[in-house]
mmCIF file of C-alpha atoms and ligand atoms in Angstrom:
data_model
loop_
_atom_site.group_PDB
_atom_site.id
_atom_site.type_symbol
_atom_site.label_atom_id
_atom_site.label_comp_id
_atom_site.label_asym_id
_atom_site.label_seq_id
_atom_site.Cartn_x
_atom_site.Cartn_y
_atom_site.Cartn_z
ATOM 1 C CA MET T 1 -113.916 141.839 97.068
ATOM 2 C CA PHE T 2 -115.288 139.644 94.824
ATOM 3 C CA ASP T 3 -116.063 141.509 90.952
ATOM 4 C CA TYR T 4 -118.298 138.547 90.279
ATOM 5 C CA ASP T 5 -120.555 135.684 91.551
ATOM 6 C CA VAL T 6 -119.598 133.135 88.022
ATOM 7 C CA ILE T 7 -117.073 134.337 85.966
ATOM 8 C CA ILE T 8 -117.598 131.789 82.663
ATOM 9 C CA ILE T 9 -114.884 131.251 80.599
ATOM 10 C CA GLY T 10 -115.308 130.041 77.428
ATOM 11 C CA GLY T 11 -118.699 131.242 74.752
ATOM 12 C CA GLY T 12 -119.732 127.923 73.120
ATOM 13 C CA PRO T 13 -122.596 126.637 73.963
ATOM 14 C CA ALA T 14 -121.680 125.768 76.567
ATOM 15 C CA GLY T 15 -120.571 128.892 77.813
ATOM 16 C CA LEU T 16 -123.667 130.430 77.022
ATOM 17 C CA THR T 17 -126.042 128.886 77.944
ATOM 18 C CA ALA T 18 -124.298 128.773 81.487
ATOM 19 C CA GLY T 19 -124.337 132.575 80.871
ATOM 20 C CA LEU T 20 -128.218 131.908 80.366
ATOM 21 C CA TYR T 21 -129.450 130.502 83.587
ATOM 22 C CA ALA T 22 -126.914 131.603 85.832
ATOM 23 C CA ALA T 23 -128.074 135.346 84.389
ATOM 24 C CA ARG T 24 -131.593 133.568 85.345
ATOM 25 C CA ALA T 25 -130.522 132.625 88.765
ATOM 26 C CA ARG T 26 -129.498 136.959 89.557
ATOM 27 C CA LEU T 27 -126.003 135.892 89.773
ATOM 28 C CA GLN T 28 -123.940 138.507 88.961
ATOM 29 C CA THR T 29 -122.262 136.808 85.449
ATOM 30 C CA VAL T 30 -119.314 137.489 83.482
ATOM 31 C CA LEU T 31 -117.796 135.049 80.218
ATOM 32 C CA LEU T 32 -114.677 135.545 78.875
ATOM 33 C CA GLU T 33 -114.690 134.556 74.903
ATOM 34 C CA LYS T 34 -111.156 135.166 73.352
ATOM 35 C CA MET T 35 -112.448 135.071 69.646
ATOM 36 C CA VAL T 36 -116.009 134.683 68.095
ATOM 37 C CA LEU T 37 -119.138 133.339 69.963
ATOM 38 C CA GLY T 38 -120.096 129.994 69.095
ATOM 39 C CA GLY T 39 -117.759 128.405 69.630
ATOM 40 C CA GLN T 40 -117.179 125.707 67.091
ATOM 41 C CA ILE T 41 -120.480 126.190 65.691
ATOM 42 C CA ALA T 42 -119.749 129.686 64.506
ATOM 43 C CA THR T 43 -117.532 127.579 61.513
ATOM 44 C CA THR T 44 -120.118 125.077 60.728
ATOM 45 C CA GLU T 45 -122.179 125.696 57.910
ATOM 46 C CA MET T 46 -125.066 124.102 58.829
ATOM 47 C CA LEU T 47 -126.813 122.300 62.033
ATOM 48 C CA GLU T 48 -129.427 119.437 60.832
ATOM 49 C CA ASN T 49 -130.062 117.538 64.361
ATOM 50 C CA TYR T 50 -129.766 120.490 67.540
ATOM 51 C CA PRO T 51 -133.632 119.898 68.529
ATOM 52 C CA GLY T 52 -136.428 122.789 67.398
ATOM 53 C CA PHE T 53 -135.545 123.496 64.014
ATOM 54 C CA PRO T 54 -137.335 121.246 61.086
ATOM 55 C CA GLU T 55 -134.745 122.676 59.026
ATOM 56 C CA PRO T 56 -130.678 123.521 58.876
ATOM 57 C CA ILE T 57 -129.450 126.676 60.794
ATOM 58 C CA ALA T 58 -125.983 127.700 60.300
ATOM 59 C CA GLY T 59 -123.655 127.933 62.523
ATOM 60 C CA ALA T 60 -123.226 131.415 62.467
ATOM 61 C CA SER T 61 -126.723 131.656 62.953
ATOM 62 C CA LEU T 62 -127.842 129.735 65.989
ATOM 63 C CA GLY T 63 -124.538 131.571 68.110
ATOM 64 C CA PRO T 64 -126.158 134.848 67.799
ATOM 65 C CA LEU T 65 -128.863 133.750 69.273
ATOM 66 C CA PHE T 66 -127.988 131.932 72.268
ATOM 67 C CA GLU T 67 -125.829 134.969 73.232
ATOM 68 C CA ALA T 68 -129.027 137.256 72.377
ATOM 69 C CA GLN T 69 -130.864 135.000 74.968
ATOM 70 C CA ALA T 70 -128.130 135.396 77.750
ATOM 71 C CA LYS T 71 -127.896 138.774 77.207
ATOM 72 C CA LYS T 72 -131.622 139.376 77.642
ATOM 73 C CA PHE T 73 -131.505 138.224 80.691
ATOM 74 C CA GLY T 74 -128.232 140.467 82.140
ATOM 75 C CA LEU T 75 -125.731 137.484 80.897
ATOM 76 C CA GLU T 76 -122.031 140.700 80.784
ATOM 77 C CA ILE T 77 -120.170 138.771 77.909
ATOM 78 C CA LEU T 78 -116.501 140.448 77.424
ATOM 79 C CA GLN T 79 -115.604 139.238 73.809
ATOM 80 C CA PHE T 80 -112.251 139.061 72.865
ATOM 81 C CA HIS T 81 -110.656 138.728 76.432
ATOM 82 C CA GLU T 82 -108.903 135.224 77.239
ATOM 83 C CA GLY T 83 -109.142 133.606 80.421
ATOM 84 C CA LEU T 84 -105.562 132.551 81.116
ATOM 85 C CA GLU T 85 -104.626 131.724 84.287
ATOM 86 C CA ILE T 86 -107.169 130.010 87.211
ATOM 87 C CA ALA T 87 -105.452 130.812 90.865
ATOM 88 C CA PRO T 88 -107.807 130.006 93.963
ATOM 89 C CA LEU T 89 -108.342 131.604 96.719
ATOM 90 C CA SER T 90 -110.124 131.291 100.403
ATOM 91 C CA PRO T 91 -112.789 131.635 98.771
ATOM 92 C CA GLY T 92 -112.676 131.269 95.599
ATOM 93 C CA PHE T 93 -110.675 131.942 92.536
ATOM 94 C CA GLU T 94 -108.536 134.685 90.186
ATOM 95 C CA VAL T 95 -108.927 134.705 87.108
ATOM 96 C CA ARG T 96 -105.761 136.532 84.943
ATOM 97 C CA VAL T 97 -106.958 137.760 81.447
ATOM 98 C CA SER T 98 -105.304 138.372 78.862
ATOM 99 C CA PRO T 99 -106.158 141.945 77.861
ATOM 100 C CA ALA T 100 -104.286 142.398 81.016
ATOM 101 C CA ARG T 101 -106.827 142.339 83.541
ATOM 102 C CA GLU T 102 -108.168 140.698 86.969
ATOM 103 C CA LEU T 103 -111.128 139.276 88.010
ATOM 104 C CA ARG T 104 -112.106 137.972 91.097
ATOM 105 C CA GLY T 105 -115.217 135.068 91.347
ATOM 106 C CA LYS T 106 -116.794 132.940 93.594
ATOM 107 C CA ALA T 107 -117.055 129.716 91.094
ATOM 108 C CA VAL T 108 -115.904 129.126 87.610
ATOM 109 C CA ILE T 109 -117.461 127.613 85.169
ATOM 110 C CA VAL T 110 -114.746 126.486 82.214
ATOM 111 C CA ALA T 111 -116.214 125.821 78.724
ATOM 112 C CA THR T 112 -113.220 126.369 76.487
ATOM 113 C CA GLY T 113 -114.136 123.399 74.165
ATOM 114 C CA THR T 114 -111.209 121.830 72.343
ATOM 115 C CA GLN T 115 -108.868 122.078 69.414
ATOM 116 C CA TRP T 116 -107.861 119.583 66.828
ATOM 117 C CA ARG T 117 -105.452 117.027 67.138
ATOM 118 C CA SER T 118 -102.642 117.060 64.677
ATOM 119 C CA LEU T 119 -101.572 113.982 63.641
ATOM 120 C CA GLY T 120 -98.257 114.536 63.915
ATOM 121 C CA ILE T 121 -96.039 113.446 60.719
ATOM 122 C CA PRO T 122 -93.444 115.340 58.596
ATOM 123 C CA GLY T 123 -95.316 118.968 56.527
ATOM 124 C CA GLU T 124 -97.610 118.563 58.836
ATOM 125 C CA SER T 125 -96.318 121.563 60.470
ATOM 126 C CA GLU T 126 -94.262 122.694 58.039
ATOM 127 C CA LEU T 127 -97.363 123.323 55.376
ATOM 128 C CA LYS T 128 -99.899 124.468 58.765
ATOM 129 C CA GLY T 129 -102.060 127.213 56.135
ATOM 130 C CA ALA T 130 -100.292 126.411 52.438
ATOM 131 C CA GLY T 131 -102.593 123.996 52.052
ATOM 132 C CA VAL T 132 -102.967 121.844 55.252
ATOM 133 C CA SER T 133 -106.360 123.188 57.291
ATOM 134 C CA TYR T 134 -108.760 122.265 60.262
ATOM 135 C CA CYS T 135 -111.126 123.854 59.042
ATOM 136 C CA ALA T 136 -113.467 123.563 55.438
ATOM 137 C CA THR T 137 -115.241 126.124 56.511
ATOM 138 C CA CYS T 138 -112.792 128.831 56.621
ATOM 139 C CA ASP T 139 -109.816 127.512 53.484
ATOM 140 C CA GLY T 140 -112.679 125.239 51.530
ATOM 141 C CA ALA T 141 -113.379 128.640 48.682
ATOM 142 C CA PHE T 142 -109.694 127.994 47.783
ATOM 143 C CA PHE T 143 -109.632 124.312 46.555
ATOM 144 C CA ARG T 144 -112.115 125.621 43.136
ATOM 145 C CA ASP T 145 -110.971 122.348 40.662
ATOM 146 C CA GLN T 146 -108.379 121.362 43.352
ATOM 147 C CA GLU T 147 -108.141 118.216 44.078
ATOM 148 C CA VAL T 148 -107.851 117.549 48.316
ATOM 149 C CA ALA T 149 -107.714 115.334 50.474
ATOM 150 C CA VAL T 150 -109.273 114.348 54.125
ATOM 151 C CA ILE T 151 -108.040 112.297 56.925
ATOM 152 C CA GLY T 152 -110.635 110.791 59.473
ATOM 153 C CA GLY T 153 -113.764 108.393 59.392
ATOM 154 C CA GLY T 154 -115.385 110.048 62.094
ATOM 155 C CA ASN T 155 -118.511 113.303 61.943
ATOM 156 C CA SER T 156 -116.551 115.959 61.432
ATOM 157 C CA ALA T 157 -114.410 114.302 58.441
ATOM 158 C CA VAL T 158 -116.803 112.614 56.495
ATOM 159 C CA GLU T 159 -118.778 116.344 56.919
ATOM 160 C CA GLU T 160 -116.691 118.524 55.829
ATOM 161 C CA ALA T 161 -115.515 116.467 53.417
ATOM 162 C CA ILE T 162 -118.982 116.863 51.978
ATOM 163 C CA PHE T 163 -118.893 120.366 51.973
ATOM 164 C CA LEU T 164 -115.623 120.285 50.142
ATOM 165 C CA THR T 165 -117.617 118.698 47.337
ATOM 166 C CA LYS T 166 -118.795 122.239 47.032
ATOM 167 C CA PHE T 167 -114.729 123.079 45.477
ATOM 168 C CA ALA T 168 -113.249 120.884 45.077
ATOM 169 C CA LYS T 169 -113.339 118.289 41.631
ATOM 170 C CA ARG T 170 -112.171 115.231 43.549
ATOM 171 C CA VAL T 171 -112.402 115.262 47.563
ATOM 172 C CA TYR T 172 -110.491 111.171 48.777
ATOM 173 C CA VAL T 173 -111.711 110.261 52.545
ATOM 174 C CA ILE T 174 -108.437 109.129 53.221
ATOM 175 C CA HIS T 175 -109.241 107.010 56.689
ATOM 176 C CA ARG T 176 -107.453 103.850 58.370
ATOM 177 C CA ARG T 177 -110.338 101.614 59.118
ATOM 178 C CA ASP T 178 -112.795 99.989 56.412
ATOM 179 C CA ALA T 179 -115.520 101.385 58.169
ATOM 180 C CA LEU T 180 -116.923 104.542 59.294
ATOM 181 C CA ARG T 181 -117.739 105.970 62.813
ATOM 182 C CA ALA T 182 -119.494 108.696 61.229
ATOM 183 C CA GLU T 183 -123.304 108.671 62.151
ATOM 184 C CA LYS T 184 -124.772 106.543 59.050
ATOM 185 C CA ILE T 185 -127.291 109.722 58.316
ATOM 186 C CA VAL T 186 -123.898 111.799 57.415
ATOM 187 C CA GLN T 187 -122.333 108.205 55.722
ATOM 188 C CA GLU T 188 -124.596 107.467 53.536
ATOM 189 C CA ARG T 189 -124.362 111.067 52.235
ATOM 190 C CA ALA T 190 -120.553 110.239 51.313
ATOM 191 C CA PHE T 191 -121.719 107.081 50.398
ATOM 192 C CA ALA T 192 -123.931 108.852 47.111
ATOM 193 C CA ASN T 193 -121.774 111.792 46.424
ATOM 194 C CA PRO T 194 -119.673 111.407 43.027
ATOM 195 C CA LYS T 195 -117.002 113.857 43.932
ATOM 196 C CA ILE T 196 -115.389 111.733 47.344
ATOM 197 C CA GLU T 197 -113.124 108.864 46.445
ATOM 198 C CA PHE T 198 -112.702 106.720 50.363
ATOM 199 C CA VAL T 199 -109.511 104.927 50.454
ATOM 200 C CA TRP T 200 -109.512 102.536 53.196
ATOM 201 C CA ASN T 201 -107.230 101.166 54.918
ATOM 202 C CA HIS T 202 -104.833 104.218 55.101
ATOM 203 C CA VAL T 203 -102.772 106.234 57.355
ATOM 204 C CA PRO T 204 -100.868 109.489 55.863
ATOM 205 C CA VAL T 205 -97.186 109.032 56.689
ATOM 206 C CA ARG T 206 -95.918 112.568 54.942
ATOM 207 C CA ILE T 207 -97.230 115.757 53.302
ATOM 208 C CA ASN T 208 -95.499 117.105 50.626
ATOM 209 C CA GLY T 209 -94.315 120.103 49.808
ATOM 210 C CA ASP T 210 -91.943 123.074 49.259
ATOM 211 C CA GLY T 211 -94.127 126.355 49.902
ATOM 212 C CA ALA T 212 -97.615 124.711 48.973
ATOM 213 C CA VAL T 213 -98.809 121.238 49.280
ATOM 214 C CA THR T 214 -98.363 118.976 46.733
ATOM 215 C CA GLY T 215 -99.415 115.628 48.017
ATOM 216 C CA ILE T 216 -99.395 113.115 50.649
ATOM 217 C CA GLU T 217 -98.031 110.278 50.984
ATOM 218 C CA ILE T 218 -99.977 107.355 52.058
ATOM 219 C CA GLU T 219 -99.191 103.866 53.565
ATOM 220 C CA ASN T 220 -101.627 100.440 53.703
ATOM 221 C CA VAL T 221 -101.927 99.495 56.946
ATOM 222 C CA LYS T 222 -102.419 95.828 56.116
ATOM 223 C CA SER T 223 -99.767 95.519 53.640
ATOM 224 C CA GLY T 224 -97.083 98.061 54.019
ATOM 225 C CA GLU T 225 -97.253 99.411 50.873
ATOM 226 C CA ARG T 226 -96.948 102.837 50.213
ATOM 227 C CA ARG T 227 -97.388 105.258 47.670
ATOM 228 C CA GLN T 228 -97.989 109.222 46.757
ATOM 229 C CA LEU T 229 -100.926 110.948 46.102
ATOM 230 C CA PRO T 230 -100.776 114.249 44.429
ATOM 231 C CA VAL T 231 -103.314 116.892 46.004
ATOM 232 C CA ASP T 232 -103.761 120.210 46.267
ATOM 233 C CA GLY T 233 -105.092 120.721 49.885
ATOM 234 C CA VAL T 234 -105.276 118.125 53.977
ATOM 235 C CA PHE T 235 -107.545 118.433 55.653
ATOM 236 C CA ILE T 236 -106.985 116.526 59.004
ATOM 237 C CA TYR T 237 -109.903 115.497 61.022
ATOM 238 C CA VAL T 238 -108.425 113.368 63.822
ATOM 239 C CA GLY T 239 -110.459 114.168 66.458
ATOM 240 C CA MET T 240 -110.405 116.554 69.522
ATOM 241 C CA GLU T 241 -108.043 116.962 72.623
ATOM 242 C CA GLY T 242 -109.005 119.900 74.895
ATOM 243 C CA ASN T 243 -108.329 123.138 75.322
ATOM 244 C CA THR T 244 -107.169 122.906 79.410
ATOM 245 C CA GLY T 245 -103.722 123.964 78.995
ATOM 246 C CA PHE T 246 -103.957 127.091 81.403
ATOM 247 C CA LEU T 247 -105.617 124.235 83.410
ATOM 248 C CA ARG T 248 -102.910 122.146 84.430
ATOM 249 C CA GLY T 249 -102.103 120.787 87.609
ATOM 250 C CA LEU T 250 -105.375 123.428 89.284
ATOM 251 C CA VAL T 251 -107.304 120.669 87.845
ATOM 252 C CA ALA T 252 -107.662 116.480 86.557
ATOM 253 C CA LEU T 253 -107.037 115.855 82.553
ATOM 254 C CA ASP T 254 -107.291 113.142 81.430
ATOM 255 C CA GLU T 255 -104.666 111.959 78.868
ATOM 256 C CA ARG T 256 -106.138 113.577 75.774
ATOM 257 C CA GLY T 257 -106.362 117.270 77.992
ATOM 258 C CA PHE T 258 -110.518 116.522 78.484
ATOM 259 C CA VAL T 259 -111.356 117.579 82.892
ATOM 260 C CA GLN T 260 -112.329 114.845 84.719
ATOM 261 C CA ALA T 261 -116.120 115.984 85.894
ATOM 262 C CA GLY T 262 -119.047 113.381 84.951
ATOM 263 C CA GLU T 263 -122.500 114.800 83.644
ATOM 264 C CA ASP T 264 -122.703 116.857 87.808
ATOM 265 C CA THR T 265 -119.779 119.453 85.938
ATOM 266 C CA VAL T 266 -117.669 118.911 88.715
ATOM 267 C CA THR T 267 -114.084 118.606 88.657
ATOM 268 C CA SER T 268 -111.046 117.659 91.237
ATOM 269 C CA CYS T 269 -111.248 121.411 92.387
ATOM 270 C CA PRO T 270 -114.394 122.505 94.635
ATOM 271 C CA GLY T 271 -115.794 125.510 93.332
ATOM 272 C CA LEU T 272 -114.342 125.140 89.230
ATOM 273 C CA PHE T 273 -116.907 123.798 86.991
ATOM 274 C CA ALA T 274 -116.963 122.025 83.577
ATOM 275 C CA ALA T 275 -118.912 122.247 81.007
ATOM 276 C CA GLY T 276 -119.467 121.057 77.157
ATOM 277 C CA ASP T 277 -117.367 119.584 74.712
ATOM 278 C CA VAL T 278 -113.941 120.364 76.948
ATOM 279 C CA ARG T 279 -115.743 117.736 79.116
ATOM 280 C CA GLN T 280 -114.975 113.634 79.089
ATOM 281 C CA LYS T 281 -117.871 113.018 78.119
ATOM 282 C CA LEU T 282 -119.025 109.971 75.233
ATOM 283 C CA LEU T 283 -121.562 112.788 72.946
ATOM 284 C CA ARG T 284 -120.082 116.178 71.876
ATOM 285 C CA GLN T 285 -122.819 117.615 69.822
ATOM 286 C CA VAL T 286 -124.715 121.143 70.658
ATOM 287 C CA VAL T 287 -127.163 119.368 72.592
ATOM 288 C CA THR T 288 -124.804 117.932 74.518
ATOM 289 C CA ALA T 289 -123.065 121.198 75.694
ATOM 290 C CA THR T 290 -125.775 123.181 76.340
ATOM 291 C CA ALA T 291 -127.425 120.381 78.550
ATOM 292 C CA ASP T 292 -124.162 120.540 80.399
ATOM 293 C CA GLY T 293 -123.876 124.834 80.453
ATOM 294 C CA ALA T 294 -127.564 125.127 81.894
ATOM 295 C CA VAL T 295 -126.382 121.915 84.768
ATOM 296 C CA ALA T 296 -123.078 123.816 85.795
ATOM 297 C CA ALA T 297 -123.997 127.001 86.419
ATOM 298 C CA VAL T 298 -127.482 125.460 88.506
ATOM 299 C CA GLN T 299 -123.823 123.456 90.358
ATOM 300 C CA ALA T 300 -121.947 126.813 90.829
ATOM 301 C CA GLY T 301 -124.841 128.573 91.856
ATOM 302 C CA LYS T 302 -125.610 125.859 94.850
ATOM 303 C CA TYR T 303 -121.631 125.920 95.704
ATOM 304 C CA ILE T 304 -121.946 129.670 96.217
ATOM 305 C CA GLU T 305 -125.148 129.555 98.345
ATOM 306 C CA GLY T 306 -123.100 127.144 100.441
ATOM 307 C CA ASN T 307 -125.514 124.136 100.016
ATOM 308 C CA PHE T 308 -123.230 122.446 97.633
ATOM 309 C CA SER T 309 -123.058 118.289 98.580
HETATM 310 P P1 LIG Z 401 -114.061 111.507 65.991
HETATM 311 O O1 LIG Z 401 -115.260 110.986 66.221
HETATM 312 O O2 LIG Z 401 -112.974 111.678 67.510
HETATM 313 O O3 LIG Z 401 -113.171 110.836 64.772
HETATM 314 C C1 LIG Z 401 -111.875 111.196 64.238
HETATM 315 C C2 LIG Z 401 -111.463 110.024 62.872
HETATM 316 O O4 LIG Z 401 -109.707 110.609 63.506
HETATM 317 C C3 LIG Z 401 -111.360 108.736 63.960
HETATM 318 O O5 LIG Z 401 -112.236 107.981 62.352
HETATM 319 C C4 LIG Z 401 -110.372 108.399 64.006
HETATM 320 O O6 LIG Z 401 -110.306 106.144 63.460
HETATM 321 C C5 LIG Z 401 -109.657 108.887 63.257
HETATM 322 N N1 LIG Z 401 -108.375 108.851 63.702
HETATM 323 C C6 LIG Z 401 -107.936 109.293 65.105
HETATM 324 N N2 LIG Z 401 -106.332 109.170 64.697
HETATM 325 C C7 LIG Z 401 -106.187 108.617 64.373
HETATM 326 C C8 LIG Z 401 -104.381 108.669 63.365
HETATM 327 N N3 LIG Z 401 -103.158 108.847 64.121
HETATM 328 N N4 LIG Z 401 -104.174 108.387 62.035
HETATM 329 C C9 LIG Z 401 -105.618 108.309 61.436
HETATM 330 N N5 LIG Z 401 -106.851 108.844 62.032
HETATM 331 C C10 LIG Z 401 -106.587 109.145 63.129
HETATM 332 O O7 LIG Z 401 -113.968 113.084 66.362
HETATM 333 P P2 LIG Z 401 -113.962 113.998 65.349
HETATM 334 O O8 LIG Z 401 -115.137 113.472 63.576
HETATM 335 O O9 LIG Z 401 -113.903 115.227 65.285
HETATM 336 O O10 LIG Z 401 -115.992 114.414 65.947
HETATM 337 C C11 LIG Z 401 -115.509 115.181 67.407
HETATM 338 C C12 LIG Z 401 -116.392 115.019 68.648
HETATM 339 O O11 LIG Z 401 -117.569 115.397 67.256
HETATM 340 C C13 LIG Z 401 -117.272 112.676 67.876
HETATM 341 O O12 LIG Z 401 -118.484 112.835 69.153
HETATM 342 C C14 LIG Z 401 -118.651 113.973 66.550
HETATM 343 O O13 LIG Z 401 -119.442 112.255 66.526
HETATM 344 C C15 LIG Z 401 -118.393 114.935 67.148
HETATM 345 N N6 LIG Z 401 -119.171 116.038 66.278
HETATM 346 C C16 LIG Z 401 -120.599 115.714 65.973
HETATM 347 C C17 LIG Z 401 -121.302 116.449 64.442
HETATM 348 C C18 LIG Z 401 -121.745 116.537 64.730
HETATM 349 O O14 LIG Z 401 -123.169 115.439 65.264
HETATM 350 N N7 LIG Z 401 -122.531 117.551 63.637
HETATM 351 C C19 LIG Z 401 -120.308 116.528 63.933
HETATM 352 C C20 LIG Z 401 -118.657 117.017 64.492
HETATM 353 C C21 LIG Z 401 -118.798 116.300 65.119
HETATM 354 P P3 LIG Z 401 -110.712 105.120 64.138
HETATM 355 O O15 LIG Z 401 -112.555 105.129 63.570
HETATM 356 O O16 LIG Z 401 -110.424 103.961 63.888
HETATM 357 O O17 LIG Z 401 -110.363 105.190 65.966
#
């Protein structure tokens, strides 16, 4: 009655590692990925903090290595297939998949990662793709010799600001506080980069443009004073939320859509495990995502064998 022991949804580092461990445990396993394998690292220029690679490795190179290793042990991958809905059976689950297909599995591992949060200010959705972007790796080259603004002060904002200096002649980093959240080594590089200008204690209130971005209106959070900054592009990096719309009503989520699950990857739904960035967690990195994937696969195996406590 079951097509698979384990159905993994999401082909980033967490999902692919879950697939590797499940396949090595000789569990009949399939992984669904709606887009490109590798998840967020597929659009990360270079990684220099994943252990085992003393030289920086391109995100686009690391993803295929995870994939090749998991396939070597027999993981079946259905690329360009999206898990749309999960219905609990007793026992097991039925996953409705696009393109049209239903798969039955004894356990499910959700590793669907995150999506970028939006600011929700006027001009943002209207100018998305016309100067407003959430992906410097994808869109940075369009801004050669132009001026752009990056919003946020975390690792994503600061790393992508540095990346954008390859193309843009000036990159404003607009941050709502006067101290960055990004790792210190990333901060040091940004402070040393003459093309980056920090605009502290400011938030964007409007993105201007008619068909293409022409500037951004920013507000000083201390004085309330507003001013215009003429820029050609706005890159928004104000954090992430869980890719979990399809789990609503099935699994407990927090206010940002992250699955409520601990290091054991156990969710409120028996037999469904959450691994990687989609899980509520302290640190979203490839190294913690792969760790989650391994734990989730072992947990799924125990659940299937009935040895789950
Ligand atoms: P993040 O760490 O949550 O940072 C979001 C930034 O946006 C913060 O600086 C925050 O300001 C600011 N912000 C949030 N809401 C805002 C609003 N409404 N208006 C203006 N600013 C706003 O998100 P992230 O940088 O995307 O990183 C997410 C996770 O991925 C983190 O765990 C990060 O370490 C990880 N990551 C790691 C790497 C790496 O290791 N190389 C690279 C990218 C991401 P405050 O600081 O004031 O809260």
